[in-house]
Coordinates of C-alpha atoms in Angstrom, one line a residue:
Chain A
M147 CA -0.1 -0.1 0.0
Q148 CA 1.0 3.6 -0.9
I149 CA 2.6 5.3 2.7
E150 CA 0.2 8.2 2.5
K151 CA 0.6 9.3 6.4
L152 CA 3.5 10.1 8.7
V153 CA 3.5 10.7 12.5
V154 CA 7.0 11.7 14.0
I155 CA 7.4 10.7 17.4
K156 CA 9.9 12.8 19.9
I157 CA 10.3 11.4 23.2
G158 CA 12.5 12.8 25.7
G159 CA 15.5 12.0 28.1
N160 CA 13.0 11.2 30.9
I161 CA 12.0 7.9 29.0
V162 CA 15.3 7.0 27.6
D163 CA 16.6 6.8 31.2
D164 CA 13.8 4.6 32.3
K165 CA 14.5 0.9 31.4
N166 CA 11.3 -0.3 32.0
A167 CA 9.3 3.0 30.7
L168 CA 11.6 2.6 27.5
S169 CA 11.0 -0.7 26.8
D170 CA 7.3 -0.4 27.2
F171 CA 7.0 2.4 25.1
L172 CA 9.2 0.9 22.6
S173 CA 6.7 -2.4 22.1
T174 CA 4.0 0.0 21.8
F175 CA 5.7 1.7 19.2
A176 CA 6.8 -1.0 17.3
T177 CA 2.9 -2.4 17.3
L178 CA 1.4 1.2 16.0
A179 CA 4.4 0.8 13.3
K180 CA 3.3 -2.4 12.2
S181 CA -0.5 -1.6 12.1
R182 CA -1.2 0.7 9.9
E183 CA 0.1 0.2 6.2
D184 CA -0.8 3.6 5.1
T185 CA 1.0 5.4 7.8
A186 CA 5.0 5.6 8.4
L187 CA 6.4 6.2 11.8
I188 CA 9.8 8.2 12.8
L189 CA 11.0 7.9 16.3
V190 CA 13.3 10.8 17.5
H191 CA 15.0 10.8 21.0
G192 CA 16.6 12.7 23.6
G193 CA 19.9 12.3 25.2
G194 CA 18.6 11.7 28.8
K195 CA 21.1 11.8 32.2
I196 CA 23.2 9.0 31.0
A197 CA 25.4 11.3 29.5
T198 CA 25.7 13.3 32.4
K199 CA 26.2 10.4 34.6
I200 CA 28.9 9.1 32.2
G201 CA 30.3 12.4 31.7
N202 CA 31.0 12.3 35.3
Q203 CA 32.7 9.4 35.6
L204 CA 35.3 10.1 32.9
G205 CA 35.6 13.5 34.3
I206 CA 34.0 15.7 31.9
E207 CA 32.3 18.8 33.7
S208 CA 28.9 19.2 32.7
K209 CA 28.4 23.3 32.3
Y210 CA 25.0 24.9 31.4
V211 CA 24.0 28.8 30.5
D212 CA 20.9 29.5 30.7
G213 CA 19.8 26.0 30.9
R214 CA 21.6 25.0 27.7
R215 CA 24.7 22.8 27.8
I216 CA 28.3 24.3 26.9
T217 CA 29.2 21.3 24.3
D218 CA 33.2 21.5 24.5
D219 CA 35.5 18.9 22.5
A220 CA 35.0 16.3 25.4
T221 CA 31.5 16.8 25.7
I222 CA 30.6 16.5 21.7
D223 CA 32.9 13.1 21.9
L224 CA 30.5 12.2 25.1
V225 CA 26.9 12.8 23.3
T226 CA 28.6 11.2 20.4
M227 CA 28.6 8.1 22.1
V228 CA 25.8 8.0 24.3
Y229 CA 23.4 9.2 22.5
G230 CA 24.5 8.2 19.0
G231 CA 25.8 4.9 20.1
L232 CA 24.3 3.8 23.6
A233 CA 21.2 4.9 23.3
N234 CA 20.2 4.7 19.7
K235 CA 21.8 1.3 19.2
Q236 CA 19.7 0.1 22.4
I237 CA 16.2 1.4 21.1
V238 CA 17.1 0.1 17.8
A239 CA 17.9 -3.5 18.8
Q240 CA 14.7 -3.3 21.2
L241 CA 12.4 -2.2 18.5
Q242 CA 13.7 -5.1 16.2
A243 CA 13.1 -7.6 18.6
N244 CA 9.8 -6.1 18.4
G245 CA 9.3 -6.7 14.7
C246 CA 9.7 -2.8 14.0
N247 CA 12.4 -2.5 11.2
A248 CA 14.3 0.3 12.5
L249 CA 17.4 2.1 11.6
G250 CA 19.4 4.6 13.9
L251 CA 20.8 7.6 12.1
T252 CA 22.5 11.0 13.1
G253 CA 22.4 14.0 11.2
A254 CA 25.9 13.1 9.6
D255 CA 24.3 9.5 8.6
A256 CA 23.6 10.1 4.8
N257 CA 23.6 13.5 5.1
I258 CA 20.0 13.6 6.7
M259 CA 20.6 17.0 8.7
L260 CA 23.3 19.7 7.9
A261 CA 23.3 22.2 10.6
N262 CA 25.9 25.2 11.0
K263 CA 27.8 25.6 14.3
R264 CA 26.0 28.4 16.2
P265 CA 28.2 31.7 16.3
V266 CA 29.7 32.9 19.4
K267 CA 27.5 35.6 21.1
S268 CA 27.7 38.1 23.5
D269 CA 26.0 37.7 26.6
A270 CA 24.1 39.9 28.8
N271 CA 27.3 41.3 30.4
G272 CA 29.0 42.0 26.9
N273 CA 31.3 38.8 27.5
P274 CA 31.7 36.0 24.9
L275 CA 29.3 33.4 24.6
D276 CA 30.4 30.2 23.3
Y277 CA 28.0 27.2 23.1
G278 CA 30.8 25.2 21.7
W279 CA 29.6 22.0 19.1
V280 CA 25.9 23.2 18.9
G281 CA 24.0 22.8 15.9
D282 CA 21.0 25.0 14.1
V283 CA 19.4 23.3 11.5
Q284 CA 20.5 24.9 8.1
Q285 CA 17.6 26.3 6.2
K286 CA 16.9 23.3 3.7
G287 CA 19.2 21.3 5.9
V288 CA 16.9 18.2 6.0
N289 CA 17.8 15.5 3.7
S290 CA 14.2 14.4 3.0
E291 CA 14.7 12.4 -0.3
I292 CA 16.6 9.6 1.9
L293 CA 14.2 9.6 4.6
Y294 CA 11.4 9.0 1.8
T295 CA 13.7 6.4 0.4
L296 CA 14.1 4.6 3.7
I297 CA 10.7 4.8 4.4
Q298 CA 9.7 3.6 1.3
A299 CA 11.7 0.6 1.7
G300 CA 9.9 -0.2 5.2
I301 CA 12.4 1.2 7.4
T302 CA 11.6 2.8 10.5
P303 CA 14.3 5.9 11.1
V304 CA 15.4 6.3 14.2
L305 CA 17.0 9.8 15.0
A306 CA 19.5 10.6 17.6
P307 CA 19.6 14.6 18.6
L308 CA 23.0 14.9 16.6
T309 CA 23.5 17.1 13.3
H310 CA 26.8 17.8 11.5
D311 CA 28.3 20.5 9.6
G312 CA 29.2 19.4 6.5
K313 CA 33.4 19.8 7.6
G314 CA 33.4 16.7 9.4
H315 CA 32.0 17.7 13.0
I316 CA 29.1 16.1 14.6
L317 CA 26.9 18.6 16.4
N318 CA 25.0 18.8 19.5
T319 CA 21.3 19.6 18.3
N320 CA 17.8 19.7 20.8
A321 CA 15.8 16.8 20.3
D322 CA 12.7 19.2 19.8
T323 CA 14.5 20.8 17.0
I324 CA 15.6 17.4 15.4
A325 CA 11.5 16.1 15.3
Q326 CA 10.2 19.9 13.9
E327 CA 12.6 20.0 11.3
T328 CA 12.0 16.5 10.0
A329 CA 8.0 17.3 10.2
K330 CA 8.4 20.2 8.3
A331 CA 10.7 18.6 5.5
L332 CA 8.6 15.4 5.0
S333 CA 5.4 17.6 5.1
E334 CA 6.2 17.9 1.2
K335 CA 6.0 14.2 0.9
F336 CA 3.5 13.1 3.5
E337 CA 0.4 14.6 5.7
V338 CA 2.8 14.6 8.8
H339 CA 1.6 14.9 12.4
L340 CA 4.0 15.5 15.0
I341 CA 3.9 14.3 18.3
Y342 CA 5.9 15.9 21.5
S343 CA 6.1 13.5 24.6
F344 CA 6.7 14.7 27.9
E345 CA 6.1 14.0 31.5
K346 CA 2.6 16.0 31.4
P347 CA -0.8 14.6 29.8
G348 CA -0.8 17.8 27.5
V349 CA -1.0 21.3 27.9
L350 CA -2.3 23.0 30.8
L351 CA -4.7 25.4 32.1
D352 CA -3.5 25.1 35.9
A353 CA 0.1 23.8 35.5
E354 CA -0.6 22.3 38.7
D355 CA -3.7 20.3 37.9
D356 CA -3.0 17.4 35.4
S357 CA -6.8 17.3 34.7
T358 CA -6.9 20.8 33.0
V359 CA -5.7 19.5 29.8
I360 CA -6.7 21.6 27.4
D361 CA -7.7 19.2 24.2
I362 CA -7.5 21.8 21.2
L363 CA -5.1 24.8 21.0
Q364 CA -5.8 27.0 18.0
P365 CA -4.0 30.2 17.5
A366 CA -6.5 32.9 18.8
Y367 CA -6.6 31.0 21.9
Y368 CA -3.1 30.5 22.5
A369 CA -3.1 34.1 21.9
S370 CA -5.6 34.9 24.5
L371 CA -3.9 32.2 27.3
K372 CA -0.5 34.0 26.9
A373 CA -2.3 37.3 27.2
E374 CA -3.7 35.9 30.6
Q375 CA -0.5 34.2 31.7
K376 CA -1.8 30.9 32.0
I377 CA 0.5 29.6 29.8
F378 CA 3.2 28.0 31.7
A379 CA 6.7 30.2 30.7
G380 CA 8.5 26.8 30.0
M381 CA 5.8 25.9 27.7
I382 CA 6.0 29.2 25.5
P383 CA 8.8 28.1 23.4
K384 CA 7.6 24.5 22.7
L385 CA 3.9 26.0 21.7
D386 CA 5.6 28.3 19.4
N387 CA 7.8 25.7 17.8
A388 CA 4.5 23.7 17.4
F389 CA 2.8 26.6 15.5
A390 CA 5.9 27.3 13.3
A391 CA 5.6 23.8 12.3
L392 CA 1.9 23.8 11.5
N393 CA 2.9 27.0 9.1
N394 CA 5.6 25.3 7.5
G395 CA 3.3 21.9 6.5
V396 CA 2.6 20.1 9.3
A397 CA -0.5 19.2 9.5
K398 CA -1.3 18.4 13.4
V399 CA 0.8 19.0 16.6
I400 CA -0.1 16.7 19.3
I401 CA 1.5 17.2 22.8
G402 CA 1.2 14.7 25.8
K403 CA 2.6 11.6 27.7
A404 CA 4.4 9.0 26.3
E405 CA 2.4 6.2 28.0
K406 CA -0.5 7.5 26.0
L407 CA 0.9 7.1 22.5
P408 CA -1.4 5.2 20.9
L409 CA -4.3 7.7 22.6
L410 CA -2.1 10.5 20.9
L411 CA -1.8 8.8 17.9
S412 CA -5.8 8.9 17.7
G413 CA -6.4 12.4 19.1
E414 CA -7.9 11.1 22.4
S415 CA -5.5 12.1 24.8
G416 CA -2.8 15.0 24.8
T417 CA -3.5 18.4 23.4
S418 CA -3.9 18.8 19.7
I419 CA -2.5 22.0 17.9
I420 CA -4.2 23.2 15.2
L421 CA -4.2 26.2 12.9
Chain B
M78 CA 25.2 4.2 -14.5
Q79 CA 24.3 0.8 -13.2
I80 CA 26.6 -0.4 -10.2
E81 CA 28.3 -3.8 -10.8
K82 CA 31.0 -4.0 -8.8
L83 CA 31.6 -3.8 -4.9
V84 CA 34.6 -3.6 -3.0
V85 CA 34.2 -4.2 0.8
I86 CA 37.1 -2.6 3.0
K87 CA 38.3 -3.5 6.1
I88 CA 40.5 -1.2 8.4
G89 CA 41.8 -2.1 11.5
G90 CA 41.9 -0.6 15.0
N91 CA 45.1 1.4 14.6
I92 CA 44.0 3.3 11.8
V93 CA 40.8 4.1 14.0
D94 CA 42.8 5.3 17.0
D95 CA 45.4 7.4 14.4
K96 CA 43.6 10.5 13.6
N97 CA 45.8 12.1 11.0
A98 CA 46.3 8.3 9.3
L99 CA 42.6 8.0 9.6
S100 CA 42.0 11.6 8.2
D101 CA 44.4 10.6 5.4
F102 CA 42.8 7.3 4.7
L103 CA 39.3 8.7 4.7
S104 CA 40.4 11.5 1.9
T105 CA 41.3 8.6 -0.3
F106 CA 38.7 6.4 0.3
A107 CA 36.0 9.5 -0.3
T108 CA 38.3 10.0 -3.7
L109 CA 37.6 6.1 -4.6
A110 CA 34.1 6.1 -3.8
K111 CA 33.6 9.1 -6.1
S112 CA 35.8 8.0 -8.8
R113 CA 33.7 4.8 -10.9
E114 CA 30.3 5.0 -11.2
D115 CA 30.2 1.3 -11.7
T116 CA 31.8 0.4 -8.5
A117 CA 30.6 0.9 -4.8
L118 CA 32.5 0.7 -1.5
I119 CA 31.6 -0.5 1.7
L120 CA 33.9 0.6 4.6
V121 CA 34.0 -1.7 7.7
H122 CA 36.1 -0.6 10.7
G123 CA 37.5 -2.1 14.1
G124 CA 37.3 -0.6 17.1
G125 CA 40.4 0.2 18.5
K126 CA 42.1 1.0 21.9
I127 CA 40.3 4.0 22.6
A128 CA 37.2 1.7 24.0
T129 CA 39.8 0.3 26.4
K130 CA 41.1 3.5 27.3
I131 CA 37.7 4.8 27.9
G132 CA 37.0 1.8 29.3
N133 CA 39.4 2.0 32.1
Q134 CA 38.4 5.6 32.7
L135 CA 35.0 4.0 33.4
G136 CA 36.3 1.7 35.6
I137 CA 35.6 -1.5 33.3
E138 CA 38.0 -4.1 33.4
S139 CA 39.4 -5.3 30.0
K140 CA 38.9 -9.2 30.2
Y141 CA 40.6 -11.7 27.4
V142 CA 40.8 -15.1 27.1
D143 CA 43.1 -16.5 24.0
G144 CA 43.3 -12.8 23.1
R145 CA 39.8 -12.5 22.9
R146 CA 38.1 -9.7 24.8
I147 CA 35.2 -11.1 27.0
T148 CA 32.3 -8.9 26.8
D149 CA 30.0 -8.6 29.7
D150 CA 27.4 -6.5 30.6
A151 CA 29.7 -3.3 30.9
T152 CA 31.4 -4.0 27.9
I153 CA 29.0 -4.3 26.0
D154 CA 27.6 -1.1 26.7
L155 CA 31.1 0.4 26.1
V156 CA 31.7 -0.6 22.4
T157 CA 28.3 0.2 21.8
M158 CA 29.1 3.6 22.6
V159 CA 32.7 3.6 21.1
Y160 CA 32.0 1.4 18.2
G161 CA 28.9 2.5 17.2
G162 CA 29.1 6.1 18.1
L163 CA 32.2 7.7 18.6
A164 CA 34.2 5.8 16.2
N165 CA 31.5 5.2 13.3
K166 CA 29.6 8.4 13.5
Q167 CA 33.3 10.6 13.2
I168 CA 34.2 8.3 10.4
V169 CA 30.8 8.8 8.4
A170 CA 31.1 12.8 9.4
Q171 CA 34.6 12.9 8.0
L172 CA 33.8 10.8 5.1
Q173 CA 30.4 13.2 4.2
A174 CA 33.1 16.4 4.8
N175 CA 35.2 14.5 1.8
G176 CA 31.9 14.4 -0.3
C177 CA 30.9 10.8 0.1
N178 CA 27.4 10.1 1.0
A179 CA 28.3 7.6 4.3
L180 CA 25.9 5.9 6.2
G181 CA 27.2 4.4 9.4
L182 CA 25.3 0.9 10.6
T183 CA 25.5 -1.7 13.4
G184 CA 24.1 -5.1 12.5
A185 CA 20.9 -4.0 14.4
D186 CA 20.3 -1.2 12.1
A187 CA 17.7 -2.3 9.3
N188 CA 18.3 -5.6 10.6
I189 CA 21.2 -6.1 8.4
M190 CA 23.3 -8.5 10.4
L191 CA 21.6 -11.0 12.7
A192 CA 23.8 -13.2 15.0
N193 CA 23.7 -15.5 17.5
K194 CA 25.3 -15.4 20.8
R195 CA 28.3 -17.5 21.3
P196 CA 27.0 -20.9 23.8
V197 CA 29.2 -21.3 26.8
K198 CA 31.7 -23.9 26.2
S199 CA 34.4 -25.7 28.5
D200 CA 38.1 -24.5 28.4
A201 CA 41.0 -27.1 28.2
N202 CA 40.6 -27.6 32.1
G203 CA 36.8 -28.3 31.8
N204 CA 35.8 -24.9 33.3
P205 CA 33.0 -22.7 31.8
L206 CA 33.8 -20.5 29.1
D207 CA 31.5 -17.8 28.4
Y208 CA 32.9 -14.9 25.8
G209 CA 29.6 -13.0 27.0
W210 CA 27.8 -10.9 24.5
V211 CA 29.8 -12.0 21.4
G212 CA 27.8 -12.7 18.0
D213 CA 28.7 -15.3 15.8
V214 CA 26.7 -14.3 12.4
Q215 CA 23.9 -16.6 11.8
Q216 CA 23.6 -18.8 8.1
K217 CA 22.0 -16.2 5.8
G218 CA 22.1 -13.6 8.5
V219 CA 22.9 -10.4 6.3
N220 CA 20.1 -8.7 4.8
S221 CA 21.8 -7.7 1.7
E222 CA 18.3 -6.6 -0.2
I223 CA 18.5 -3.5 2.3
L224 CA 22.3 -3.1 1.6
Y225 CA 21.3 -3.3 -2.1
T226 CA 19.0 -0.8 -1.8
L227 CA 21.4 1.7 0.2
I228 CA 23.9 1.6 -2.5
Q229 CA 21.8 1.5 -5.2
A230 CA 20.7 5.2 -4.1
G231 CA 24.2 6.2 -3.6
I232 CA 24.9 5.3 -0.4
T233 CA 28.3 4.2 1.0
P234 CA 27.7 2.0 4.1
V235 CA 29.8 2.2 7.2
L236 CA 29.5 -0.9 9.4
A237 CA 30.9 -0.8 12.8
P238 CA 32.0 -4.3 14.4
L239 CA 28.4 -4.8 16.0
T240 CA 25.7 -7.2 15.4
H241 CA 22.8 -8.1 17.2
D242 CA 20.7 -11.3 18.1
G243 CA 16.9 -10.4 17.2
K244 CA 16.0 -10.6 20.6
G245 CA 16.6 -6.7 21.7
H246 CA 20.6 -7.3 22.0
I247 CA 23.5 -5.8 20.7
L248 CA 26.5 -8.2 20.1
N249 CA 30.2 -7.7 19.5
T250 CA 31.6 -9.3 16.8
N251 CA 35.2 -9.6 14.8
A252 CA 35.6 -6.8 12.3
D253 CA 37.1 -9.1 10.0
T254 CA 33.7 -11.7 10.3
I255 CA 31.6 -8.6 9.0
A256 CA 33.8 -7.9 6.3
Q257 CA 33.7 -11.6 5.2
E258 CA 30.1 -12.5 5.8
T259 CA 29.2 -8.6 4.1
A260 CA 31.3 -9.7 1.0
K261 CA 29.9 -13.2 0.5
A262 CA 26.2 -12.2 1.1
L263 CA 26.2 -9.2 -1.5
S264 CA 28.5 -11.6 -4.0
E265 CA 24.8 -12.8 -4.8
K266 CA 24.3 -9.1 -6.4
F267 CA 27.6 -7.6 -7.4
E268 CA 31.6 -8.7 -8.3
V269 CA 32.8 -8.5 -5.1
H270 CA 36.6 -7.9 -3.7
L271 CA 37.3 -7.8 0.0
I272 CA 40.5 -6.0 1.0
Y273 CA 41.7 -6.4 4.8
S274 CA 43.8 -3.5 5.5
F275 CA 46.5 -4.1 8.1
E276 CA 49.9 -3.0 9.3
K277 CA 51.8 -5.1 7.0
P278 CA 52.5 -4.4 3.3
G279 CA 50.8 -8.1 2.6
V280 CA 51.1 -11.9 3.2
L281 CA 55.0 -12.2 3.8
L282 CA 57.4 -15.0 2.9
D283 CA 59.7 -13.8 5.5
A284 CA 57.6 -12.0 8.4
E285 CA 60.5 -10.4 9.3
D286 CA 61.1 -8.5 5.7
D287 CA 58.5 -6.5 4.3
S288 CA 60.3 -6.7 1.0
T289 CA 59.2 -10.1 0.8
V290 CA 55.3 -9.9 -0.3
I291 CA 53.6 -12.8 -2.2
D292 CA 51.6 -11.0 -5.3
I293 CA 49.3 -13.7 -6.0
L294 CA 48.6 -16.6 -3.9
Q295 CA 46.3 -19.5 -5.0
P296 CA 45.3 -22.4 -2.8
A297 CA 48.1 -24.9 -3.9
Y298 CA 50.7 -22.5 -2.8
Y299 CA 48.9 -21.6 0.3
A300 CA 49.1 -25.6 1.1
S301 CA 52.7 -25.6 0.2
L302 CA 53.8 -22.4 2.3
K303 CA 51.7 -23.9 5.2
A304 CA 53.3 -27.4 4.8
E305 CA 56.7 -25.5 5.1
Q306 CA 55.5 -23.4 8.0
K307 CA 56.4 -20.3 6.1
I308 CA 53.1 -18.8 6.8
F309 CA 52.9 -16.8 10.3
A310 CA 51.1 -18.5 12.9
G311 CA 48.4 -15.4 13.5
M312 CA 48.0 -15.4 9.5
I313 CA 46.4 -18.4 8.9
P314 CA 42.6 -17.7 10.7
K315 CA 43.2 -14.7 8.2
L316 CA 43.8 -16.7 5.1
D317 CA 41.5 -19.6 6.3
N318 CA 38.6 -16.9 6.1
A319 CA 40.0 -15.2 2.6
F320 CA 39.6 -18.7 0.9
A321 CA 36.6 -20.0 2.8
A322 CA 34.8 -15.8 1.3
L323 CA 36.2 -17.0 -2.2
N324 CA 34.5 -20.4 -2.0
N325 CA 31.2 -18.3 -1.6
G326 CA 31.3 -16.1 -4.2
V327 CA 34.1 -13.6 -3.5
A328 CA 35.6 -12.8 -6.6
K329 CA 39.2 -11.6 -4.5
V330 CA 40.6 -11.1 -1.6
I331 CA 43.0 -8.4 -1.3
I332 CA 45.4 -8.0 2.3
G333 CA 47.8 -5.0 2.6
K334 CA 48.5 -1.4 3.9
A335 CA 45.2 0.7 4.4
E336 CA 47.9 3.7 3.1
K337 CA 48.1 1.9 -0.4
L338 CA 44.1 1.7 -0.8
P339 CA 44.3 2.9 -4.4
L340 CA 47.1 0.5 -5.5
L341 CA 45.3 -2.4 -3.6
L342 CA 42.4 -1.9 -5.3
S343 CA 44.1 -1.7 -8.9
G344 CA 46.1 -5.0 -7.8
E345 CA 49.1 -2.9 -7.9
S346 CA 50.1 -3.7 -4.1
G347 CA 49.3 -6.5 -1.3
T348 CA 48.6 -9.8 -1.4
S349 CA 46.0 -10.9 -4.1
I350 CA 44.0 -14.3 -2.8
I351 CA 42.4 -15.6 -5.6
L352 CA 41.3 -19.6 -6.4

């Protein structure tokens, strides 16, 4: 059957870190991957705390500025090992064991995602701020042709949060961004849904109350919630990204709990973000 | 142009460990990959001492029996990180920088190489000998269809020395074996040459004298050299494997120095092993 739909699913580091939760998730994911012949899946995974733990053992200090990891020479080697090797291949092997024909990729593999090393900027005090080996995905940086070829060959791509600069360097790139750029680029070829899974059941009206999930979020409602300051601060960049994806061809963005994956796909759980 | 020929090239850990030698090799490899439209290349890389070094820093003891690494739980995670992540992705990123469309793979990715965990055996004293998470490639364990699809899409596969058991576990597998099994399986689809590069200029008549390279080795000559005990002990399994590959469809096996790669391909350096 012709594949017409694609769902890009991002899981956070909290699931990658929890062996049992990850195993349950991958079993469900594989079942979904096999169930609908007209729909393909792509999995994007975050890194998790295992990189910090292994880094500590190796004497690699984790440095952060404004909550963002500074990726120095030792750290890019660390995350290349842990995200591109350990996490990615364990996920691939488990999906294979569940009958899903997964293939793990970084942005360097088959040149699927080209990024620019983030330029050194000035911080609020005028001091240089260098994020190190961090990549911002280039305009038209996603090689959707080879992803399309793999999908048509029955492959389920599993993307690590790593890109490359085309000059021989791996770059550290946020998994939300990898998911969004992949979804946008492939929306030329498929009807694409983008699922961000995280620890909450969706976008909440009251950040303290998990029963206040907003079912459907459209631009006007989002604007009014922002004006009333009802949207949790950390959620704003996620939602801005979601609307950016919708404005670039993605049909629907869903935010919710990874444990509810089948219900997120069917629209029965989480927050559906649409134009 | 139709791709009719395939060269599977194995490089050892000594090159993977040496940044300058690796960089030179990959530049040459990329030039060769781009030069002949009727010939595809596959690169198979060993692990190198970096795994041992990082393992030492992580407090993972390297254990060997008869020169073979015992792959316990901590060690399989280590080699999955280092072989499948760090080494593989650095090679891929550098090949991409040289214009070669490389894609890194373990045996788990797209199920390209299924192996059986090596059974526990008895050692010479009757004690149990457990190699741990070591894989022996299954009969018909190579998924040549997806490798064929990738090659036809212009991709150069880069294989790490890791397989999987189809039950969710990554397995540690000798890079020579990965190269041989890949070459054998793809000989149904291409005329395949298999190059083993190592630190010597070829198979030597006198192991102490690098000027005594045997240009062409055929079965009768090999048998006579073995009878005269002129073949260096460690070379015998390598050559037995080479003849096994030839008996399973591979057209030619070449053994020589990685630094001479273009001359190994053209038959002007190294030892050519043929039937």
